[in-house]
Coordinates of C-alpha atoms in Angstrom, one line a residue:
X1025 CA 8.3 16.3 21.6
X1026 CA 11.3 16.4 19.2
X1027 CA 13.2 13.1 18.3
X1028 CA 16.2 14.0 20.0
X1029 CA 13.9 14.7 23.4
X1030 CA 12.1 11.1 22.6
X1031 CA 15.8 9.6 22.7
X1032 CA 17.2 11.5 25.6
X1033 CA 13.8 10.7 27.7
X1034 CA 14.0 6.8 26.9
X1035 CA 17.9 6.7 27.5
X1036 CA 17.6 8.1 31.1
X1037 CA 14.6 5.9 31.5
X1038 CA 16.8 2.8 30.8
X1039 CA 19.7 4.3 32.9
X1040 CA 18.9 6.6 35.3
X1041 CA 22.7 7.7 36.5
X1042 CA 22.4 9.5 32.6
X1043 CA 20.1 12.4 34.1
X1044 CA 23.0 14.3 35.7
X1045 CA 25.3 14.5 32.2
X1046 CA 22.4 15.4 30.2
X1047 CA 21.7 18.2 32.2
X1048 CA 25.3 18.9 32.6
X1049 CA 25.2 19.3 28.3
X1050 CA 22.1 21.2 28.3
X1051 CA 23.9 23.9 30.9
X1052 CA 27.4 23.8 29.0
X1053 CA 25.1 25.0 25.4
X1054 CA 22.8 27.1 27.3
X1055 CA 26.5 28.8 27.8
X1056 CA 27.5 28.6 25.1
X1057 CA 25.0 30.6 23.2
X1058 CA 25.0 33.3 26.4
X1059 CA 28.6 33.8 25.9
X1060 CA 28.7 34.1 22.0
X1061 CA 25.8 36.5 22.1
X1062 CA 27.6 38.5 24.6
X1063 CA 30.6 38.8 22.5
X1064 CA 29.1 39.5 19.1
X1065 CA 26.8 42.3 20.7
X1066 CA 30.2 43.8 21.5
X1067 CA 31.2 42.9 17.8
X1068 CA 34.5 40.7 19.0
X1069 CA 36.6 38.6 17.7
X1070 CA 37.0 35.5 20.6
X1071 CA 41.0 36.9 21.1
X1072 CA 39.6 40.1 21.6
X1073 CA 36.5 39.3 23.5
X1074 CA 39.4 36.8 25.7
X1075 CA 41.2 39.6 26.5
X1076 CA 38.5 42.3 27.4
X1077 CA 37.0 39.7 30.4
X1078 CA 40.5 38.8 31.3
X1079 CA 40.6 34.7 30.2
X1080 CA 42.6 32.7 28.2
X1081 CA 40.9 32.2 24.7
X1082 CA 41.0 28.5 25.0
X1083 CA 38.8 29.3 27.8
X1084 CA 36.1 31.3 25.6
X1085 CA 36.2 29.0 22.6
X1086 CA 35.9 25.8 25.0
X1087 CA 32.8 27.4 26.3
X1088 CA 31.3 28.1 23.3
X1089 CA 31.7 25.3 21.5
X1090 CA 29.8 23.5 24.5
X1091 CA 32.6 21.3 25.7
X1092 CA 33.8 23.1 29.2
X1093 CA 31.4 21.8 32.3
X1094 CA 31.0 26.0 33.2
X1095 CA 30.3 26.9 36.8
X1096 CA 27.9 30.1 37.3
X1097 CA 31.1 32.0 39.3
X1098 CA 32.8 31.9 35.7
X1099 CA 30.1 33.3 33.5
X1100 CA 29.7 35.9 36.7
X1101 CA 33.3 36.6 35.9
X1102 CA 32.8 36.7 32.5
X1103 CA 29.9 39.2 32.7
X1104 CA 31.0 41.3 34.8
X1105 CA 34.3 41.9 32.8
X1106 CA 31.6 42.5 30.0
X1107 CA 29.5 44.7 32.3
X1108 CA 26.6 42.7 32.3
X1109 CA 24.5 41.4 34.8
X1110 CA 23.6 37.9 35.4
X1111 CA 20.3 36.5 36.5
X1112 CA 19.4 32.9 37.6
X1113 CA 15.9 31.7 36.8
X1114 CA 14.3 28.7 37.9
X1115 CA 11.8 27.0 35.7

């Protein structure tokens, strides 16, 4: 177990109510690397990759830099402009 997994473990241990924003963070970078793969397989800039799904690029940079809270219907949206496909896993 990393360092950073040590901390997050102990801090939800001491508060509890924590769980729910760390996993919130850990979606919002899962995200953000999906989307940033996506558009650098297509070889875009974020304004062009903005424009070819159809969002604002505040919209693409906020999610890849990990600091928009990103529901699944928007990276559905987001794929499917890109003509991808997404699939939910559970682990």
């Amino acid at each position: 177990m990393s360092k950073i997994q040590e901390f997050i473990r102990d801090d939800i241990r001491k508060n509890p109510e924590l769980k729910e924003q760390y996993e919130q963070v850990n979606l919002n970078l899962d995200a953000s690397i999906l989307v940033r793969e996506m558009r650098e397989d297509l070889g875009m800039t974020q304004k062009e990759f903005a424009k070819f799904v159809g969002k604002p690029q505040s919209t693409i940079g906020r999610i890849e830099a990990g600091s928009m809270n990103v529901s699944i219907g928007l990276i559905n949206e987001i794929a499917n402009a890109a003509h991808r496909e997404v699939k939910l896993v559970l682990v």
